[in-house]
Amino acid sequence: MRALLGRIWTVRRAVALYAGVLTLGWLAGSYLRDLAIPEMRPMNEPRIHAMVMVALVVFIVAAAIPFVPGAEVGFALLFFFGAQAAPLVFLGMVGAMVLSYSVAKIVPIRSLISLSNWLRLGKITEFLRRQQAAEPQNEPKAIMQNLDNRLARFAVKNRYLVLIILLNTPGNSILGGGGGLAFFAGLSNAYRFWPFLLSVVIAVAPVPLAFKILDLAG
């Protein structure tokens, strides 16, 4: 009975932590979107340029934070400024993903092991310890060796394609959003920088490009 109650408490603690992080992410995304997109009012050109730069910085910060739906800020910028903002949104989103990926590279895996151990997530803790012991150049192979599920192995083998799909999946903020996915990619050591960057460019390009094409066609 004590073991059962311990498991129930562990699950409740993990779910509560996840729900709290997800809620804070949505609230932060909503606040940052309102900060980046001010009310419509007459203003001179220098003020418009300053507002665009502030919006871009806010967008990069928002999109880089895990569980914050930064894509919403990007869509708001596109609808507010139109096709003229498409290049900035594209560069901002790519920059945010690279920022999140780079930050993950300096996070000690020991911290994640401690967190998963605190949550009593035994399998995840064991998995992270194996990843810590694996050599970086053999990381994808080590991950596949630690997976029993055939679908999971397929996902690791085709990880760049999976990343592109997940970045374009509606509601991916549940999985951490673009920032969370990029953070995990950097943390896992399974994604090399240049293929990762190319995958992000392919994933991000369609929407800003569509706005630009529609503007030229109109």
PDB file of C-alpha atoms in Angstrom:
ATOM      1  CA  MET A   1       0.000   0.000   0.000  1.00  0.00           C
ATOM      2  CA  ARG A   2       2.820   2.393   0.857  1.00  0.00           C
ATOM      3  CA  ALA A   3       4.464   1.707  -2.511  1.00  0.00           C
ATOM      4  CA  LEU A   4       1.168   2.346  -4.319  1.00  0.00           C
ATOM      5  CA  LEU A   5       0.621   5.625  -2.475  1.00  0.00           C
ATOM      6  CA  GLY A   6       4.195   6.631  -3.286  1.00  0.00           C
ATOM      7  CA  ARG A   7       3.616   6.023  -6.993  1.00  0.00           C
ATOM      8  CA  ILE A   8       0.345   7.973  -6.936  1.00  0.00           C
ATOM      9  CA  TRP A   9       2.083  10.892  -5.207  1.00  0.00           C
ATOM     10  CA  THR A  10       4.910  10.807  -7.750  1.00  0.00           C
ATOM     11  CA  VAL A  11       2.466  10.893 -10.673  1.00  0.00           C
ATOM     12  CA  ARG A  12       0.471  13.718  -9.093  1.00  0.00           C
ATOM     13  CA  ARG A  13       3.628  15.732  -8.461  1.00  0.00           C
ATOM     14  CA  ALA A  14       4.850  15.259 -12.044  1.00  0.00           C
ATOM     15  CA  VAL A  15       1.437  16.145 -13.517  1.00  0.00           C
ATOM     16  CA  ALA A  16       1.125  19.207 -11.272  1.00  0.00           C
ATOM     17  CA  LEU A  17       4.599  20.409 -12.258  1.00  0.00           C
ATOM     18  CA  TYR A  18       3.882  19.890 -15.964  1.00  0.00           C
ATOM     19  CA  ALA A  19       0.489  21.627 -15.734  1.00  0.00           C
ATOM     20  CA  GLY A  20       2.065  24.539 -13.877  1.00  0.00           C
ATOM     21  CA  VAL A  21       4.842  24.965 -16.443  1.00  0.00           C
ATOM     22  CA  LEU A  22       2.341  24.724 -19.309  1.00  0.00           C
ATOM     23  CA  THR A  23       0.031  27.309 -17.713  1.00  0.00           C
ATOM     24  CA  LEU A  24       2.898  29.713 -17.052  1.00  0.00           C
ATOM     25  CA  GLY A  25       4.017  29.254 -20.655  1.00  0.00           C
ATOM     26  CA  TRP A  26       0.628  30.201 -22.051  1.00  0.00           C
ATOM     27  CA  LEU A  27       0.333  33.200 -19.722  1.00  0.00           C
ATOM     28  CA  ALA A  28       3.822  34.377 -20.681  1.00  0.00           C
ATOM     29  CA  GLY A  29       3.018  33.922 -24.370  1.00  0.00           C
ATOM     30  CA  SER A  30      -0.158  35.965 -24.034  1.00  0.00           C
ATOM     31  CA  TYR A  31       1.659  38.732 -22.154  1.00  0.00           C
ATOM     32  CA  LEU A  32       4.550  38.845 -24.620  1.00  0.00           C
ATOM     33  CA  ARG A  33       2.142  38.912 -27.562  1.00  0.00           C
ATOM     34  CA  ASP A  34       0.343  41.929 -26.085  1.00  0.00           C
ATOM     35  CA  LEU A  35       3.710  43.568 -25.408  1.00  0.00           C
ATOM     36  CA  ALA A  36       4.924  42.994 -28.956  1.00  0.00           C
ATOM     37  CA  ILE A  37       1.707  44.118 -30.659  1.00  0.00           C
ATOM     38  CA  PRO A  38       0.616  47.525 -29.357  1.00  0.00           C
ATOM     39  CA  GLU A  39      -2.670  49.251 -30.136  1.00  0.00           C
ATOM     40  CA  MET A  40      -3.062  50.847 -33.558  1.00  0.00           C
ATOM     41  CA  ARG A  41      -2.417  54.586 -33.402  1.00  0.00           C
ATOM     42  CA  PRO A  42      -0.795  57.223 -35.616  1.00  0.00           C
ATOM     43  CA  MET A  43       2.992  57.344 -35.246  1.00  0.00           C
ATOM     44  CA  ASN A  44       6.017  58.574 -37.157  1.00  0.00           C
ATOM     45  CA  GLU A  45       8.438  56.334 -39.069  1.00  0.00           C
ATOM     46  CA  PRO A  46      11.240  56.220 -36.442  1.00  0.00           C
ATOM     47  CA  ARG A  47       8.703  55.150 -33.828  1.00  0.00           C
ATOM     48  CA  ILE A  48       7.430  52.424 -36.144  1.00  0.00           C
ATOM     49  CA  HIS A  49      10.981  51.156 -36.690  1.00  0.00           C
ATOM     50  CA  ALA A  50      11.619  51.142 -32.934  1.00  0.00           C
ATOM     51  CA  MET A  51       8.369  49.282 -32.352  1.00  0.00           C
ATOM     52  CA  VAL A  52       9.304  46.688 -34.972  1.00  0.00           C
ATOM     53  CA  MET A  53      12.686  46.085 -33.329  1.00  0.00           C
ATOM     54  CA  VAL A  54      11.097  45.742 -29.878  1.00  0.00           C
ATOM     55  CA  ALA A  55       8.528  43.342 -31.294  1.00  0.00           C
ATOM     56  CA  LEU A  56      11.271  41.295 -32.955  1.00  0.00           C
ATOM     57  CA  VAL A  57      13.300  41.026 -29.731  1.00  0.00           C
ATOM     58  CA  VAL A  58      10.204  40.045 -27.762  1.00  0.00           C
ATOM     59  CA  PHE A  59       9.355  37.483 -30.432  1.00  0.00           C
ATOM     60  CA  ILE A  60      12.824  35.888 -30.316  1.00  0.00           C
ATOM     61  CA  VAL A  61      12.759  35.702 -26.522  1.00  0.00           C
ATOM     62  CA  ALA A  62       9.224  34.285 -26.466  1.00  0.00           C
ATOM     63  CA  ALA A  63       9.853  31.680 -29.152  1.00  0.00           C
ATOM     64  CA  ALA A  64      13.079  30.520 -27.490  1.00  0.00           C
ATOM     65  CA  ILE A  65      11.463  29.774 -24.121  1.00  0.00           C
ATOM     66  CA  PRO A  66      10.163  26.202 -23.741  1.00  0.00           C
ATOM     67  CA  PHE A  67       6.377  25.880 -23.310  1.00  0.00           C
ATOM     68  CA  VAL A  68       5.800  29.460 -24.473  1.00  0.00           C
ATOM     69  CA  PRO A  69       3.749  29.508 -27.723  1.00  0.00           C
ATOM     70  CA  GLY A  70       6.070  31.890 -29.560  1.00  0.00           C
ATOM     71  CA  ALA A  71       4.469  30.970 -32.875  1.00  0.00           C
ATOM     72  CA  GLU A  72       1.403  32.948 -31.789  1.00  0.00           C
ATOM     73  CA  VAL A  73       3.551  36.051 -31.449  1.00  0.00           C
ATOM     74  CA  GLY A  74       4.931  35.399 -34.939  1.00  0.00           C
ATOM     75  CA  PHE A  75       1.455  35.087 -36.431  1.00  0.00           C
ATOM     76  CA  ALA A  76       0.386  38.269 -34.644  1.00  0.00           C
ATOM     77  CA  LEU A  77       3.363  40.122 -36.125  1.00  0.00           C
ATOM     78  CA  LEU A  78       2.498  38.861 -39.614  1.00  0.00           C
ATOM     79  CA  PHE A  79      -1.153  39.870 -39.329  1.00  0.00           C
ATOM     80  CA  PHE A  80      -0.296  43.231 -37.772  1.00  0.00           C
ATOM     81  CA  PHE A  81       2.538  44.301 -40.082  1.00  0.00           C
ATOM     82  CA  GLY A  82       1.681  42.176 -43.132  1.00  0.00           C
ATOM     83  CA  ALA A  83       4.127  40.674 -45.606  1.00  0.00           C
ATOM     84  CA  GLN A  84       6.735  43.333 -44.786  1.00  0.00           C
ATOM     85  CA  ALA A  85       7.311  41.559 -41.476  1.00  0.00           C
ATOM     86  CA  ALA A  86       7.751  38.142 -43.106  1.00  0.00           C
ATOM     87  CA  PRO A  87      11.581  38.319 -43.322  1.00  0.00           C
ATOM     88  CA  LEU A  88      11.819  39.542 -39.720  1.00  0.00           C
ATOM     89  CA  VAL A  89       9.475  36.817 -38.466  1.00  0.00           C
ATOM     90  CA  PHE A  90      11.443  34.194 -40.374  1.00  0.00           C
ATOM     91  CA  LEU A  91      14.801  35.392 -39.043  1.00  0.00           C
ATOM     92  CA  GLY A  92      13.367  35.824 -35.560  1.00  0.00           C
ATOM     93  CA  MET A  93      11.949  32.315 -35.414  1.00  0.00           C
ATOM     94  CA  VAL A  94      15.137  30.732 -36.752  1.00  0.00           C
ATOM     95  CA  GLY A  95      17.196  32.837 -34.344  1.00  0.00           C
ATOM     96  CA  ALA A  96      15.004  31.770 -31.425  1.00  0.00           C
ATOM     97  CA  MET A  97      15.401  28.080 -32.260  1.00  0.00           C
ATOM     98  CA  VAL A  98      19.169  28.450 -32.582  1.00  0.00           C
ATOM     99  CA  LEU A  99      19.268  30.322 -29.260  1.00  0.00           C
ATOM    100  CA  SER A 100      17.306  27.612 -27.467  1.00  0.00           C
ATOM    101  CA  TYR A 101      19.424  24.881 -29.085  1.00  0.00           C
ATOM    102  CA  SER A 102      22.635  26.646 -28.045  1.00  0.00           C
ATOM    103  CA  VAL A 103      21.499  27.205 -24.456  1.00  0.00           C
ATOM    104  CA  ALA A 104      20.715  23.488 -24.152  1.00  0.00           C
ATOM    105  CA  LYS A 105      24.308  22.699 -25.021  1.00  0.00           C
ATOM    106  CA  ILE A 106      25.548  24.360 -21.827  1.00  0.00           C
ATOM    107  CA  VAL A 107      22.957  22.861 -19.440  1.00  0.00           C
ATOM    108  CA  PRO A 108      24.596  20.077 -17.393  1.00  0.00           C
ATOM    109  CA  ILE A 109      22.798  16.780 -17.847  1.00  0.00           C
ATOM    110  CA  ARG A 110      23.396  16.224 -14.123  1.00  0.00           C
ATOM    111  CA  SER A 111      20.767  18.878 -13.413  1.00  0.00           C
ATOM    112  CA  LEU A 112      18.185  17.002 -15.462  1.00  0.00           C
ATOM    113  CA  ILE A 113      19.107  13.741 -13.763  1.00  0.00           C
ATOM    114  CA  SER A 114      18.572  15.399 -10.380  1.00  0.00           C
ATOM    115  CA  LEU A 115      15.196  16.772 -11.501  1.00  0.00           C
ATOM    116  CA  SER A 116      13.948  13.441 -12.862  1.00  0.00           C
ATOM    117  CA  ASN A 117      15.235  11.702  -9.732  1.00  0.00           C
ATOM    118  CA  TRP A 118      13.357  14.222  -7.568  1.00  0.00           C
ATOM    119  CA  LEU A 119      10.203  13.450  -9.544  1.00  0.00           C
ATOM    120  CA  ARG A 120      10.982   9.751  -9.089  1.00  0.00           C
ATOM    121  CA  LEU A 121      10.892   9.123 -12.823  1.00  0.00           C
ATOM    122  CA  GLY A 122      13.075   6.042 -12.666  1.00  0.00           C
ATOM    123  CA  LYS A 123      13.106   5.145 -16.355  1.00  0.00           C
ATOM    124  CA  ILE A 124      13.889   8.699 -17.436  1.00  0.00           C
ATOM    125  CA  THR A 125      16.635   8.961 -14.824  1.00  0.00           C
ATOM    126  CA  GLU A 126      18.181   5.714 -16.032  1.00  0.00           C
ATOM    127  CA  PHE A 127      17.891   6.860 -19.653  1.00  0.00           C
ATOM    128  CA  LEU A 128      19.615  10.180 -18.879  1.00  0.00           C
ATOM    129  CA  ARG A 129      22.417   8.414 -17.040  1.00  0.00           C
ATOM    130  CA  ARG A 130      23.021   6.190 -20.048  1.00  0.00           C
ATOM    131  CA  GLN A 131      23.064   9.261 -22.265  1.00  0.00           C
ATOM    132  CA  GLN A 132      25.572  10.903 -19.936  1.00  0.00           C
ATOM    133  CA  ALA A 133      27.858   7.890 -20.241  1.00  0.00           C
ATOM    134  CA  ALA A 134      27.531   7.656 -24.042  1.00  0.00           C
ATOM    135  CA  GLU A 135      30.136   9.254 -26.285  1.00  0.00           C
ATOM    136  CA  PRO A 136      28.781  12.317 -28.175  1.00  0.00           C
ATOM    137  CA  GLN A 137      29.640  10.956 -31.625  1.00  0.00           C
ATOM    138  CA  ASN A 138      27.690   7.758 -30.890  1.00  0.00           C
ATOM    139  CA  GLU A 139      24.707   9.551 -29.360  1.00  0.00           C
ATOM    140  CA  PRO A 140      21.984   8.548 -31.901  1.00  0.00           C
ATOM    141  CA  LYS A 141      23.126   4.916 -31.827  1.00  0.00           C
ATOM    142  CA  ALA A 142      23.168   4.966 -28.037  1.00  0.00           C
ATOM    143  CA  ILE A 143      19.634   6.373 -27.948  1.00  0.00           C
ATOM    144  CA  MET A 144      18.329   3.660 -30.279  1.00  0.00           C
ATOM    145  CA  GLN A 145      20.013   0.972 -28.191  1.00  0.00           C
ATOM    146  CA  ASN A 146      18.174   2.281 -25.125  1.00  0.00           C
ATOM    147  CA  LEU A 147      14.784   2.169 -26.866  1.00  0.00           C
ATOM    148  CA  ASP A 148      12.632  -0.940 -27.112  1.00  0.00           C
ATOM    149  CA  ASN A 149       9.803   0.580 -29.153  1.00  0.00           C
ATOM    150  CA  ARG A 150      10.145   0.177 -32.932  1.00  0.00           C
ATOM    151  CA  LEU A 151       8.301   3.436 -33.623  1.00  0.00           C
ATOM    152  CA  ALA A 152      10.622   5.305 -31.253  1.00  0.00           C
ATOM    153  CA  ARG A 153      13.656   3.883 -33.036  1.00  0.00           C
ATOM    154  CA  PHE A 154      12.191   4.983 -36.378  1.00  0.00           C
ATOM    155  CA  ALA A 155      11.668   8.485 -34.954  1.00  0.00           C
ATOM    156  CA  VAL A 156      15.295   8.680 -33.789  1.00  0.00           C
ATOM    157  CA  LYS A 157      16.580   7.399 -37.122  1.00  0.00           C
ATOM    158  CA  ASN A 158      14.518  10.038 -38.972  1.00  0.00           C
ATOM    159  CA  ARG A 159      14.879  12.652 -36.245  1.00  0.00           C
ATOM    160  CA  TYR A 160      15.334  15.663 -38.530  1.00  0.00           C
ATOM    161  CA  LEU A 161      12.139  14.883 -40.444  1.00  0.00           C
ATOM    162  CA  VAL A 162      10.301  14.330 -37.160  1.00  0.00           C
ATOM    163  CA  LEU A 163      11.582  17.689 -35.901  1.00  0.00           C
ATOM    164  CA  ILE A 164      10.248  19.462 -39.007  1.00  0.00           C
ATOM    165  CA  ILE A 165       6.847  17.810 -38.565  1.00  0.00           C
ATOM    166  CA  LEU A 166       6.647  18.606 -34.848  1.00  0.00           C
ATOM    167  CA  LEU A 167       7.602  22.254 -35.377  1.00  0.00           C
ATOM    168  CA  ASN A 168       4.656  22.576 -37.773  1.00  0.00           C
ATOM    169  CA  THR A 169       2.198  20.601 -35.647  1.00  0.00           C
ATOM    170  CA  PRO A 170      -0.633  22.746 -34.202  1.00  0.00           C
ATOM    171  CA  GLY A 171      -0.628  22.732 -30.424  1.00  0.00           C
ATOM    172  CA  ASN A 172       2.991  21.644 -30.149  1.00  0.00           C
ATOM    173  CA  SER A 173       3.309  23.868 -27.081  1.00  0.00           C
ATOM    174  CA  ILE A 174       2.075  20.808 -25.153  1.00  0.00           C
ATOM    175  CA  LEU A 175       5.384  19.201 -26.138  1.00  0.00           C
ATOM    176  CA  GLY A 176       7.317  22.328 -25.205  1.00  0.00           C
ATOM    177  CA  GLY A 177       6.671  24.441 -28.300  1.00  0.00           C
ATOM    178  CA  GLY A 178       9.354  25.366 -30.797  1.00  0.00           C
ATOM    179  CA  GLY A 179      11.679  26.497 -28.032  1.00  0.00           C
ATOM    180  CA  GLY A 180      11.203  23.278 -26.081  1.00  0.00           C
ATOM    181  CA  LEU A 181      11.738  21.092 -29.134  1.00  0.00           C
ATOM    182  CA  ALA A 182      14.900  22.991 -30.067  1.00  0.00           C
ATOM    183  CA  PHE A 183      16.092  22.784 -26.459  1.00  0.00           C
ATOM    184  CA  PHE A 184      15.597  19.017 -26.423  1.00  0.00           C
ATOM    185  CA  ALA A 185      17.389  18.720 -29.768  1.00  0.00           C
ATOM    186  CA  GLY A 186      20.424  20.485 -28.341  1.00  0.00           C
ATOM    187  CA  LEU A 187      20.259  18.585 -25.074  1.00  0.00           C
ATOM    188  CA  SER A 188      20.055  15.164 -26.693  1.00  0.00           C
ATOM    189  CA  ASN A 189      23.300  15.605 -28.685  1.00  0.00           C
ATOM    190  CA  ALA A 190      21.535  13.656 -31.444  1.00  0.00           C
ATOM    191  CA  TYR A 191      21.179  16.725 -33.671  1.00  0.00           C
ATOM    192  CA  ARG A 192      24.209  18.207 -35.377  1.00  0.00           C
ATOM    193  CA  PHE A 193      24.075  21.980 -35.718  1.00  0.00           C
ATOM    194  CA  TRP A 194      23.998  22.433 -39.504  1.00  0.00           C
ATOM    195  CA  PRO A 195      21.384  19.724 -40.243  1.00  0.00           C
ATOM    196  CA  PHE A 196      19.390  21.104 -37.304  1.00  0.00           C
ATOM    197  CA  LEU A 197      19.596  24.624 -38.726  1.00  0.00           C
ATOM    198  CA  LEU A 198      18.506  23.399 -42.164  1.00  0.00           C
ATOM    199  CA  SER A 199      15.568  21.537 -40.605  1.00  0.00           C
ATOM    200  CA  VAL A 200      14.483  24.670 -38.731  1.00  0.00           C
ATOM    201  CA  VAL A 201      14.711  26.779 -41.903  1.00  0.00           C
ATOM    202  CA  ILE A 202      12.558  24.257 -43.794  1.00  0.00           C
ATOM    203  CA  ALA A 203      10.030  24.119 -40.958  1.00  0.00           C
ATOM    204  CA  VAL A 204       9.771  27.887 -40.425  1.00  0.00           C
ATOM    205  CA  ALA A 205       9.862  29.109 -44.043  1.00  0.00           C
ATOM    206  CA  PRO A 206       6.369  28.116 -45.358  1.00  0.00           C
ATOM    207  CA  VAL A 207       4.199  30.621 -43.437  1.00  0.00           C
ATOM    208  CA  PRO A 208       6.340  33.782 -43.916  1.00  0.00           C
ATOM    209  CA  LEU A 209       6.951  32.733 -47.530  1.00  0.00           C
ATOM    210  CA  ALA A 210       3.212  32.313 -48.099  1.00  0.00           C
ATOM    211  CA  PHE A 211       2.558  35.838 -46.782  1.00  0.00           C
ATOM    212  CA  LYS A 212       5.245  37.213 -49.091  1.00  0.00           C
ATOM    213  CA  ILE A 213       3.930  35.343 -52.151  1.00  0.00           C
ATOM    214  CA  LEU A 214       0.344  36.434 -51.488  1.00  0.00           C
ATOM    215  CA  ASP A 215       1.521  40.030 -51.143  1.00  0.00           C
ATOM    216  CA  LEU A 216       3.384  39.884 -54.461  1.00  0.00           C
ATOM    217  CA  ALA A 217       0.445  38.188 -56.166  1.00  0.00           C
ATOM    218  CA  GLY A 218      -1.986  40.780 -54.852  1.00  0.00           C
TER     219      GLY A 218
END
